[in-house]
Amino acid sequence: MTGPYIVLAVELENIHKEKRFLPKDNAIIGFAMTNVMAELLEEHPALSGYTLNFNGCSGVAVVSCRDMSSLAGEAKKYAAAVCHALNRYLKFKVSIGMGSVCAHISDVAVSYREALAALEYRLIDDTRPVLSIEELEKEERKMPSFYPHQEVEAIVAALVSHDAEAAKSALRSFSQAARLSRSRLITFQSYHLLLASVIHAVESRGGSILHVLENNLFGQLRERKTSSEICDWFTEVCFPLLERMIAENDPGQLVKGKSDIMRVCQYIRENVQSDISLTQCSEMLSMTPPYVSRLFKKIMGFSFVEYVVTCKIEEAKRMLLETDLTLQEIAAYIGYTERNLSRIFQRYIHLTPGQFRAKHR
């Protein structure tokens, strides 16, 4: 019941960029992390305690030490060892938040909330892998004297002129200015104001607010926990999307869009036997599926799915006329069941495949 105790919260960085695992693997990641934490805790004789995993890619350690005065220092050494081991053996970059020392087991929950609060300081400084709430709260803070309007205007101007490097440079300046307050709340809200300002600028140039809403940009922003994660998201996800929305009303960019869609059409025709998805074609163009879907409909006059079906039907017609393959074999070749091919064939051609072969061969 009696302490001292201190809680450490371990969180995996850049989970959105982790390509080795699927979202359903988060529990496995957390299990691996806490296993390493438990092994290292046994190697620190000055400490005792427990490790546990919950909430996906995170781990928690509740540690104790006989000497209350040395607990914070020993816990920090342990935290540094965890960061090093997870990076070395699992290639995980993690951050660890440390709560304050508590004297009774009932205050462990308070220390845990403080550990989570310490992790939020990554919005201000994400260069330190271990963040102690007591150290962070002692640091001097100053309120910014202004909101970086000029940087916002520079970002918008760069997006309109399709200058990705200028937008990235202006974003770095904005991020530096936003962090001057040393306040998590002010910094976090500054990024939200930036997103709102950029969206408003895009809408004023003819972009559709509905297209913005369907991408849930504010939800995506909230999922980013560090300043570097937020800046990466703006430059890699948000800015390209908003640039394309501006370009939708630019005749010059529409020509390029037509070239991109013709490339997709060629890919579909050449891979008609495959299971072709909108996501797959969007990745080929480094665009989002909703944008490619809208652009496809705008240029071709019909949807992506309709074009895929049309190409598959044309291939089936060719095989019915030029080969002696059975309907089942033809259906399997273009990725359909025999029943589905017959149903779609009658819908588009108004004949069964057998009737079509008998009539035109």
Short mmCIF file of C-alpha atoms in Angstrom, two decimals:
data_model
loop_
_atom_site.label_atom_id
_atom_site.label_comp_id
_atom_site.label_asym_id
_atom_site.label_seq_id
_atom_site.Cartn_x
_atom_site.Cartn_y
_atom_site.Cartn_z
CA MET A 1 0.00 0.00 0.00
CA THR A 2 2.82 2.39 0.82
CA GLY A 3 5.26 3.66 -1.80
CA PRO A 4 7.15 5.31 -3.12
CA TYR A 5 5.81 4.66 -6.61
CA ILE A 6 6.23 6.27 -10.00
CA VAL A 7 4.44 5.49 -13.27
CA LEU A 8 6.01 5.44 -16.74
CA ALA A 9 3.90 5.48 -19.91
CA VAL A 10 5.60 4.17 -23.07
CA GLU A 11 4.19 5.09 -26.47
CA LEU A 12 5.31 4.05 -29.96
CA GLU A 13 6.22 6.91 -32.29
CA ASN A 14 5.04 7.31 -35.90
CA ILE A 15 2.67 4.35 -35.80
CA HIS A 16 1.01 5.79 -38.94
CA LYS A 17 4.23 5.20 -40.89
CA GLU A 18 4.87 1.69 -39.56
CA LYS A 19 4.59 -0.60 -42.60
CA ARG A 20 5.58 -3.85 -40.89
CA PHE A 21 2.25 -4.28 -39.13
CA LEU A 22 -1.47 -3.93 -39.72
CA PRO A 23 -3.76 -2.03 -37.32
CA LYS A 24 -5.01 -5.36 -35.97
CA ASP A 25 -1.46 -6.13 -34.83
CA ASN A 26 -1.42 -3.32 -32.22
CA ALA A 27 -2.04 -5.73 -29.36
CA ILE A 28 0.94 -7.85 -30.48
CA ILE A 29 3.14 -4.74 -30.64
CA GLY A 30 2.09 -3.76 -27.12
CA PHE A 31 2.75 -7.28 -25.87
CA ALA A 32 6.28 -7.24 -27.34
CA MET A 33 7.00 -3.83 -25.83
CA THR A 34 5.90 -4.81 -22.33
CA ASN A 35 7.92 -8.05 -22.52
CA VAL A 36 11.07 -6.02 -23.14
CA MET A 37 10.10 -3.63 -20.33
CA ALA A 38 9.60 -6.54 -17.91
CA GLU A 39 12.98 -8.10 -18.77
CA LEU A 40 14.78 -4.79 -18.28
CA LEU A 41 13.02 -4.18 -14.97
CA GLU A 42 14.51 -7.43 -13.69
CA GLU A 43 17.95 -6.17 -14.72
CA HIS A 44 17.56 -3.01 -12.57
CA PRO A 45 17.98 -4.31 -9.01
CA ALA A 46 17.31 -0.89 -7.48
CA LEU A 47 13.74 -1.04 -8.84
CA SER A 48 10.79 -3.36 -8.41
CA GLY A 49 7.33 -3.21 -9.88
CA TYR A 50 5.02 -4.27 -12.67
CA THR A 51 4.59 -3.76 -16.42
CA LEU A 52 1.33 -4.00 -18.32
CA ASN A 53 -0.11 -3.31 -21.73
CA PHE A 54 -3.40 -1.82 -22.76
CA ASN A 55 -4.74 0.58 -25.37
CA GLY A 56 -2.80 -0.91 -28.29
CA CYS A 57 0.76 0.24 -28.96
CA SER A 58 1.57 1.40 -25.45
CA GLY A 59 3.06 0.04 -22.29
CA VAL A 60 2.95 1.08 -18.65
CA ALA A 61 5.40 0.44 -15.82
CA VAL A 62 4.63 1.02 -12.15
CA VAL A 63 7.98 0.99 -10.37
CA SER A 64 9.10 1.38 -6.78
CA CYS A 65 12.35 1.86 -4.90
CA ARG A 66 13.28 1.56 -1.24
CA ASP A 67 14.89 4.98 -1.27
CA MET A 68 12.31 7.61 -2.20
CA SER A 69 14.97 10.22 -2.97
CA SER A 70 16.58 8.05 -5.65
CA LEU A 71 13.39 6.71 -7.27
CA ALA A 72 13.06 9.42 -9.94
CA GLY A 73 16.70 9.05 -10.99
CA GLU A 74 16.56 5.26 -11.12
CA ALA A 75 13.26 5.35 -13.03
CA LYS A 76 14.78 7.72 -15.58
CA LYS A 77 17.75 5.36 -16.12
CA TYR A 78 15.32 2.48 -16.58
CA ALA A 79 13.28 4.52 -19.06
CA ALA A 80 16.38 5.35 -21.10
CA ALA A 81 17.30 1.65 -21.18
CA VAL A 82 13.79 0.78 -22.43
CA CYS A 83 14.07 3.34 -25.25
CA HIS A 84 17.45 1.98 -26.29
CA ALA A 85 16.41 -1.69 -26.16
CA LEU A 86 13.15 -1.21 -28.10
CA ASN A 87 15.05 0.70 -30.77
CA ARG A 88 17.85 -1.82 -30.99
CA TYR A 89 15.92 -5.09 -30.90
CA LEU A 90 12.49 -4.19 -32.32
CA LYS A 91 13.38 -1.07 -34.36
CA PHE A 92 10.74 0.84 -32.40
CA LYS A 93 11.19 4.51 -31.60
CA VAL A 94 9.30 5.26 -28.41
CA SER A 95 8.72 8.15 -26.04
CA ILE A 96 8.28 7.68 -22.31
CA GLY A 97 6.35 9.98 -20.00
CA MET A 98 7.16 9.95 -16.28
CA GLY A 99 4.68 10.99 -13.62
CA SER A 100 5.65 12.34 -10.22
CA VAL A 101 6.64 10.22 -7.25
CA CYS A 102 3.68 9.22 -5.06
CA ALA A 103 3.76 7.85 -1.53
CA HIS A 104 0.65 5.66 -1.58
CA ILE A 105 -0.82 3.12 -3.98
CA SER A 106 -4.04 5.15 -4.32
CA ASP A 107 -2.07 7.96 -5.98
CA VAL A 108 -0.70 5.74 -8.74
CA ALA A 109 -3.59 6.82 -10.97
CA VAL A 110 -2.50 10.46 -10.51
CA SER A 111 1.07 9.60 -11.48
CA TYR A 112 -0.23 7.77 -14.56
CA ARG A 113 -2.25 10.80 -15.71
CA GLU A 114 0.84 12.94 -15.19
CA ALA A 115 2.87 10.51 -17.33
CA LEU A 116 0.34 10.90 -20.15
CA ALA A 117 0.45 14.68 -19.70
CA ALA A 118 4.26 14.55 -19.99
CA LEU A 119 3.91 12.77 -23.35
CA GLU A 120 1.79 15.66 -24.61
CA TYR A 121 4.84 17.92 -24.30
CA ARG A 122 6.13 16.23 -27.47
CA LEU A 123 4.09 18.89 -29.27
CA ILE A 124 6.66 21.37 -27.99
CA ASP A 125 9.82 19.28 -27.93
CA ASP A 126 10.01 15.82 -29.47
CA THR A 127 13.80 15.51 -29.22
CA ARG A 128 13.77 14.03 -25.71
CA PRO A 129 12.79 10.35 -25.52
CA VAL A 130 12.10 10.53 -21.75
CA LEU A 131 9.87 13.32 -20.46
CA SER A 132 9.45 13.86 -16.72
CA ILE A 133 6.40 15.89 -15.69
CA GLU A 134 8.26 17.41 -12.72
CA GLU A 135 11.13 18.63 -14.90
CA LEU A 136 8.79 19.92 -17.61
CA GLU A 137 6.63 21.91 -15.23
CA LYS A 138 9.67 23.63 -13.76
CA GLU A 139 10.77 24.98 -17.14
CA GLU A 140 10.17 28.64 -17.81
CA ARG A 141 7.32 29.43 -20.17
CA LYS A 142 6.46 32.57 -22.06
CA MET A 143 3.32 33.48 -23.94
CA PRO A 144 3.76 34.22 -27.64
CA SER A 145 3.18 37.86 -28.51
CA PHE A 146 1.48 36.98 -31.80
CA TYR A 147 -0.11 34.25 -33.85
CA PRO A 148 2.06 33.47 -36.92
CA HIS A 149 -0.35 34.90 -39.53
CA GLN A 150 2.44 35.59 -42.03
CA GLU A 151 3.49 31.95 -42.02
CA VAL A 152 -0.13 30.90 -42.64
CA GLU A 153 -0.36 33.29 -45.60
CA ALA A 154 2.94 31.92 -46.95
CA ILE A 155 1.64 28.35 -46.69
CA VAL A 156 -1.57 29.22 -48.56
CA ALA A 157 0.35 31.07 -51.28
CA ALA A 158 2.66 28.10 -51.74
CA LEU A 159 -0.24 25.65 -52.03
CA VAL A 160 -1.97 27.84 -54.63
CA SER A 161 1.22 28.03 -56.69
CA HIS A 162 1.89 24.27 -56.21
CA ASP A 163 5.23 24.97 -54.54
CA ALA A 164 5.59 22.07 -52.11
CA GLU A 165 9.03 23.11 -50.84
CA ALA A 166 7.87 26.65 -50.04
CA ALA A 167 4.83 25.26 -48.18
CA LYS A 168 7.09 22.92 -46.21
CA SER A 169 9.48 25.74 -45.32
CA ALA A 170 6.65 28.02 -44.18
CA LEU A 171 5.22 25.16 -42.10
CA ARG A 172 8.56 24.75 -40.30
CA SER A 173 8.52 28.47 -39.46
CA PHE A 174 4.93 28.19 -38.25
CA SER A 175 5.79 25.19 -36.06
CA GLN A 176 8.72 27.01 -34.44
CA ALA A 177 6.55 30.04 -33.68
CA ALA A 178 3.69 27.91 -32.31
CA ARG A 179 5.99 26.17 -29.84
CA LEU A 180 7.38 29.36 -28.31
CA SER A 181 4.67 29.39 -25.66
CA ARG A 182 5.91 26.08 -24.21
CA SER A 183 2.20 25.37 -23.73
CA ARG A 184 0.72 22.10 -24.99
CA LEU A 185 -2.75 23.61 -25.27
CA ILE A 186 -1.70 26.70 -27.21
CA THR A 187 0.54 24.69 -29.55
CA PHE A 188 -2.16 22.09 -30.22
CA GLN A 189 -4.80 24.73 -30.94
CA SER A 190 -2.40 26.63 -33.20
CA TYR A 191 -2.14 23.63 -35.51
CA HIS A 192 -5.94 23.34 -35.59
CA LEU A 193 -6.24 27.03 -36.46
CA LEU A 194 -3.70 26.51 -39.24
CA LEU A 195 -5.73 23.65 -40.69
CA ALA A 196 -8.93 25.68 -40.50
CA SER A 197 -7.25 28.65 -42.21
CA VAL A 198 -5.86 26.53 -45.04
CA ILE A 199 -9.22 24.81 -45.59
CA HIS A 200 -10.96 28.19 -45.72
CA ALA A 201 -8.44 29.42 -48.31
CA VAL A 202 -9.00 26.32 -50.44
CA GLU A 203 -12.77 26.70 -50.25
CA SER A 204 -12.54 30.36 -51.27
CA ARG A 205 -10.75 29.23 -54.43
CA GLY A 206 -13.53 26.87 -55.47
CA GLY A 207 -12.71 23.76 -53.43
CA SER A 208 -15.62 21.80 -52.02
CA ILE A 209 -15.93 21.77 -48.23
CA LEU A 210 -17.72 18.41 -48.53
CA HIS A 211 -14.57 16.90 -50.04
CA VAL A 212 -12.63 18.15 -47.03
CA LEU A 213 -15.12 16.75 -44.56
CA GLU A 214 -15.14 13.30 -46.12
CA ASN A 215 -11.40 13.01 -45.43
CA ASN A 216 -11.82 13.81 -41.69
CA LEU A 217 -8.71 15.98 -41.63
CA PHE A 218 -9.25 17.23 -38.06
CA GLY A 219 -9.62 13.63 -36.88
CA GLN A 220 -6.35 12.71 -38.59
CA LEU A 221 -4.62 15.72 -37.01
CA ARG A 222 -5.75 14.73 -33.51
CA GLU A 223 -4.13 11.31 -33.95
CA ARG A 224 -0.68 12.88 -34.36
CA LYS A 225 1.09 13.28 -31.03
CA THR A 226 4.40 15.02 -31.73
CA SER A 227 5.37 18.17 -33.61
CA SER A 228 7.33 16.16 -36.17
CA GLU A 229 4.39 13.76 -36.71
CA ILE A 230 2.08 16.75 -37.22
CA CYS A 231 4.44 18.46 -39.68
CA ASP A 232 4.94 15.22 -41.60
CA TRP A 233 1.15 14.78 -41.80
CA PHE A 234 0.66 18.30 -43.12
CA THR A 235 3.33 17.91 -45.83
CA GLU A 236 2.62 14.29 -46.83
CA VAL A 237 -1.17 14.03 -46.49
CA CYS A 238 -2.95 17.34 -45.94
CA PHE A 239 -1.11 19.71 -48.30
CA PRO A 240 -1.17 17.35 -51.32
CA LEU A 241 -4.90 16.78 -50.85
CA LEU A 242 -5.66 20.50 -50.63
CA GLU A 243 -3.40 21.25 -53.61
CA ARG A 244 -5.35 18.77 -55.70
CA MET A 245 -8.63 20.37 -54.61
CA ILE A 246 -7.34 23.74 -55.81
CA ALA A 247 -6.11 22.13 -59.03
CA GLU A 248 -9.57 20.72 -59.78
CA ASN A 249 -10.56 24.21 -60.93
CA ASP A 250 -7.28 24.89 -62.78
CA PRO A 251 -7.48 24.12 -66.55
CA GLY A 252 -3.77 23.43 -66.71
CA GLN A 253 -3.91 20.94 -63.88
CA LEU A 254 -7.00 19.32 -65.40
CA VAL A 255 -4.86 18.37 -68.42
CA LYS A 256 -2.42 16.61 -66.11
CA GLY A 257 -5.35 14.96 -64.33
CA LYS A 258 -6.59 13.62 -67.64
CA SER A 259 -3.16 12.14 -68.31
CA ASP A 260 -3.23 10.44 -64.90
CA ILE A 261 -6.69 8.98 -65.51
CA MET A 262 -5.65 7.71 -68.96
CA ARG A 263 -2.78 5.94 -67.21
CA VAL A 264 -5.27 4.31 -64.82
CA CYS A 265 -7.47 3.24 -67.74
CA GLN A 266 -4.52 1.64 -69.49
CA TYR A 267 -3.57 -0.20 -66.30
CA ILE A 268 -7.13 -1.54 -65.95
CA ARG A 269 -7.20 -2.76 -69.56
CA GLU A 270 -3.81 -4.46 -69.24
CA ASN A 271 -4.71 -6.14 -65.93
CA VAL A 272 -8.34 -7.00 -66.58
CA GLN A 273 -7.83 -10.50 -65.19
CA SER A 274 -6.81 -9.10 -61.78
CA ASP A 275 -8.88 -7.88 -58.86
CA ILE A 276 -8.43 -4.16 -59.51
CA SER A 277 -9.28 -1.74 -56.70
CA LEU A 278 -9.60 2.04 -56.53
CA THR A 279 -7.13 2.09 -53.63
CA GLN A 280 -4.54 0.22 -55.70
CA CYS A 281 -4.84 2.67 -58.60
CA SER A 282 -4.79 5.66 -56.23
CA GLU A 283 -1.52 4.48 -54.69
CA MET A 284 -0.08 4.15 -58.19
CA LEU A 285 -0.76 7.88 -58.70
CA SER A 286 0.14 8.88 -55.11
CA MET A 287 -3.39 10.26 -54.67
CA THR A 288 -6.26 9.55 -52.30
CA PRO A 289 -9.06 7.20 -53.44
CA PRO A 290 -11.83 9.84 -53.04
CA TYR A 291 -9.90 12.29 -55.22
CA VAL A 292 -9.20 9.72 -57.94
CA SER A 293 -12.86 8.66 -57.87
CA ARG A 294 -14.04 12.26 -58.40
CA LEU A 295 -11.40 12.98 -61.05
CA PHE A 296 -12.23 9.75 -62.91
CA LYS A 297 -15.95 10.60 -63.01
CA LYS A 298 -15.23 14.18 -64.06
CA ILE A 299 -12.97 13.18 -66.97
CA MET A 300 -14.55 9.92 -68.14
CA GLY A 301 -18.21 10.70 -67.47
CA PHE A 302 -18.77 7.46 -65.55
CA SER A 303 -17.41 5.88 -62.40
CA PHE A 304 -14.23 3.91 -61.83
CA VAL A 305 -16.21 0.77 -60.98
CA GLU A 306 -18.29 1.05 -64.17
CA TYR A 307 -15.13 1.26 -66.25
CA VAL A 308 -13.59 -1.80 -64.57
CA VAL A 309 -16.78 -3.81 -65.21
CA THR A 310 -16.93 -2.61 -68.84
CA CYS A 311 -13.34 -3.69 -69.46
CA LYS A 312 -13.97 -7.11 -67.94
CA ILE A 313 -17.11 -7.55 -70.06
CA GLU A 314 -15.22 -6.57 -73.22
CA GLU A 315 -12.55 -9.16 -72.42
CA ALA A 316 -15.25 -11.78 -71.81
CA LYS A 317 -16.85 -10.93 -75.19
CA ARG A 318 -13.48 -11.32 -76.91
CA MET A 319 -12.85 -14.70 -75.29
CA LEU A 320 -16.36 -15.94 -76.13
CA LEU A 321 -15.77 -15.12 -79.81
CA GLU A 322 -12.10 -16.08 -80.19
CA THR A 323 -11.68 -19.09 -77.88
CA ASP A 324 -13.44 -22.33 -77.02
CA LEU A 325 -13.08 -21.81 -73.28
CA THR A 326 -16.10 -22.62 -71.16
CA LEU A 327 -18.06 -19.88 -69.44
CA GLN A 328 -16.67 -21.03 -66.11
CA GLU A 329 -13.08 -20.72 -67.39
CA ILE A 330 -13.71 -17.27 -68.87
CA ALA A 331 -15.34 -16.07 -65.66
CA ALA A 332 -12.43 -17.33 -63.56
CA TYR A 333 -9.94 -15.60 -65.88
CA ILE A 334 -11.50 -12.14 -65.39
CA GLY A 335 -12.07 -12.63 -61.66
CA TYR A 336 -15.79 -13.43 -61.60
CA THR A 337 -17.88 -16.45 -60.72
CA GLU A 338 -19.87 -17.99 -63.56
CA ARG A 339 -23.10 -16.81 -61.97
CA ASN A 340 -21.90 -13.22 -61.56
CA LEU A 341 -20.59 -13.08 -65.13
CA SER A 342 -23.95 -14.24 -66.49
CA ARG A 343 -25.81 -11.71 -64.39
CA ILE A 344 -23.56 -8.78 -65.35
CA PHE A 345 -23.47 -9.88 -68.99
CA GLN A 346 -27.25 -9.78 -69.26
CA ARG A 347 -27.34 -6.41 -67.54
CA TYR A 348 -24.88 -4.79 -69.96
CA ILE A 349 -25.35 -6.80 -73.19
CA HIS A 350 -28.99 -7.92 -72.71
CA LEU A 351 -27.97 -11.45 -73.73
CA THR A 352 -26.63 -14.43 -71.83
CA PRO A 353 -22.99 -15.31 -72.63
CA GLY A 354 -24.20 -18.42 -74.48
CA GLN A 355 -26.66 -16.41 -76.57
CA PHE A 356 -23.96 -13.85 -77.36
CA ARG A 357 -21.54 -16.56 -78.54
CA ALA A 358 -24.17 -18.27 -80.67
CA LYS A 359 -25.34 -15.01 -82.24
CA HIS A 360 -21.98 -13.42 -83.10
CA ARG A 361 -19.63 -16.31 -83.68
#
